[in-house]
Amino acid sequence: MLIPARMNTGPSWTEVVIHNLSSGGALLACDNAPNRGTYLEIRRGKQTIVGRVVWRKERFFGIQAQGRLDVAAIINEPRLASRPKSANDPGSAYERRSQSRMEADAQIARQLENSRRWSAAFQYGIFLVLALSAAGFAATEVYQLLSHPFLQVQSRL
């Protein structure tokens, strides 16, 4: 398949052609292919693919998508007649993330709280093990210290 699209790797948009598309990534080609590790945005009409370049050979490159791709929607999407909206456009409320910033921040906060709880429980467990070990050591030392005089008294009786 040869699907025309546009690619944004930073300050400008470039024409690209999608040669192969799967739910996890795509094979693309353009005149000035981005380097491996570059994060980019591909637009086909209103469909957006955000991903990272995982390989490059001459003008061809492969990307790994940030999320799962709807292959049928991308293939059947008509190409826009004008330049796509950018997040920097004034008055633009366009969200290109697969998850809104508020949802992502809430998920990070939940993960942080779960990590804090786990680390507090782990820390408490380590403290408990150390305290029990110290108490056991102290008990054996006191037993040995007191048992010697009592053994002497018992042997004399």
mmCIF file of C-alpha atoms in Angstrom, residues 8 20 24 29 34 40 44 58 65 75 79 94-95 99 105-106 111 116 118 129-130 133 146 149 151:
data_model
loop_
_atom_site.group_PDB
_atom_site.id
_atom_site.type_symbol
_atom_site.label_atom_id
_atom_site.label_comp_id
_atom_site.label_asym_id
_atom_site.label_seq_id
_atom_site.Cartn_x
_atom_site.Cartn_y
_atom_site.Cartn_z
ATOM 1 C CA ASN A 8 6.033 16.334 12.218
ATOM 2 C CA ASN A 20 3.144 -0.850 5.615
ATOM 3 C CA GLY A 24 1.951 -1.569 16.637
ATOM 4 C CA ALA A 29 9.432 6.631 3.516
ATOM 5 C CA PRO A 34 14.513 10.966 10.726
ATOM 6 C CA LEU A 40 7.421 11.997 15.655
ATOM 7 C CA ARG A 44 -3.500 11.135 7.891
ATOM 8 C CA GLU A 58 18.259 5.368 3.458
ATOM 9 C CA ALA A 65 3.565 3.521 17.800
ATOM 10 C CA ILE A 75 -6.318 3.520 5.589
ATOM 11 C CA ARG A 79 -6.360 13.338 3.432
ATOM 12 C CA TYR A 94 -6.652 19.991 20.033
ATOM 13 C CA GLU A 95 -5.406 17.039 22.097
ATOM 14 C CA GLN A 99 -4.921 9.932 26.985
ATOM 15 C CA ASP A 105 -1.486 12.867 35.766
ATOM 16 C CA ALA A 106 -4.126 11.045 37.825
ATOM 17 C CA GLN A 111 1.060 4.835 40.835
ATOM 18 C CA ARG A 116 4.601 4.899 48.664
ATOM 19 C CA TRP A 118 4.373 -0.557 49.186
ATOM 20 C CA VAL A 129 12.469 -8.457 61.153
ATOM 21 C CA LEU A 130 15.450 -6.496 62.512
ATOM 22 C CA SER A 133 16.300 -10.560 65.363
ATOM 23 C CA LEU A 146 22.280 -16.064 83.608
ATOM 24 C CA PRO A 149 25.696 -18.989 87.567
ATOM 25 C CA LEU A 151 24.223 -24.145 86.661
#
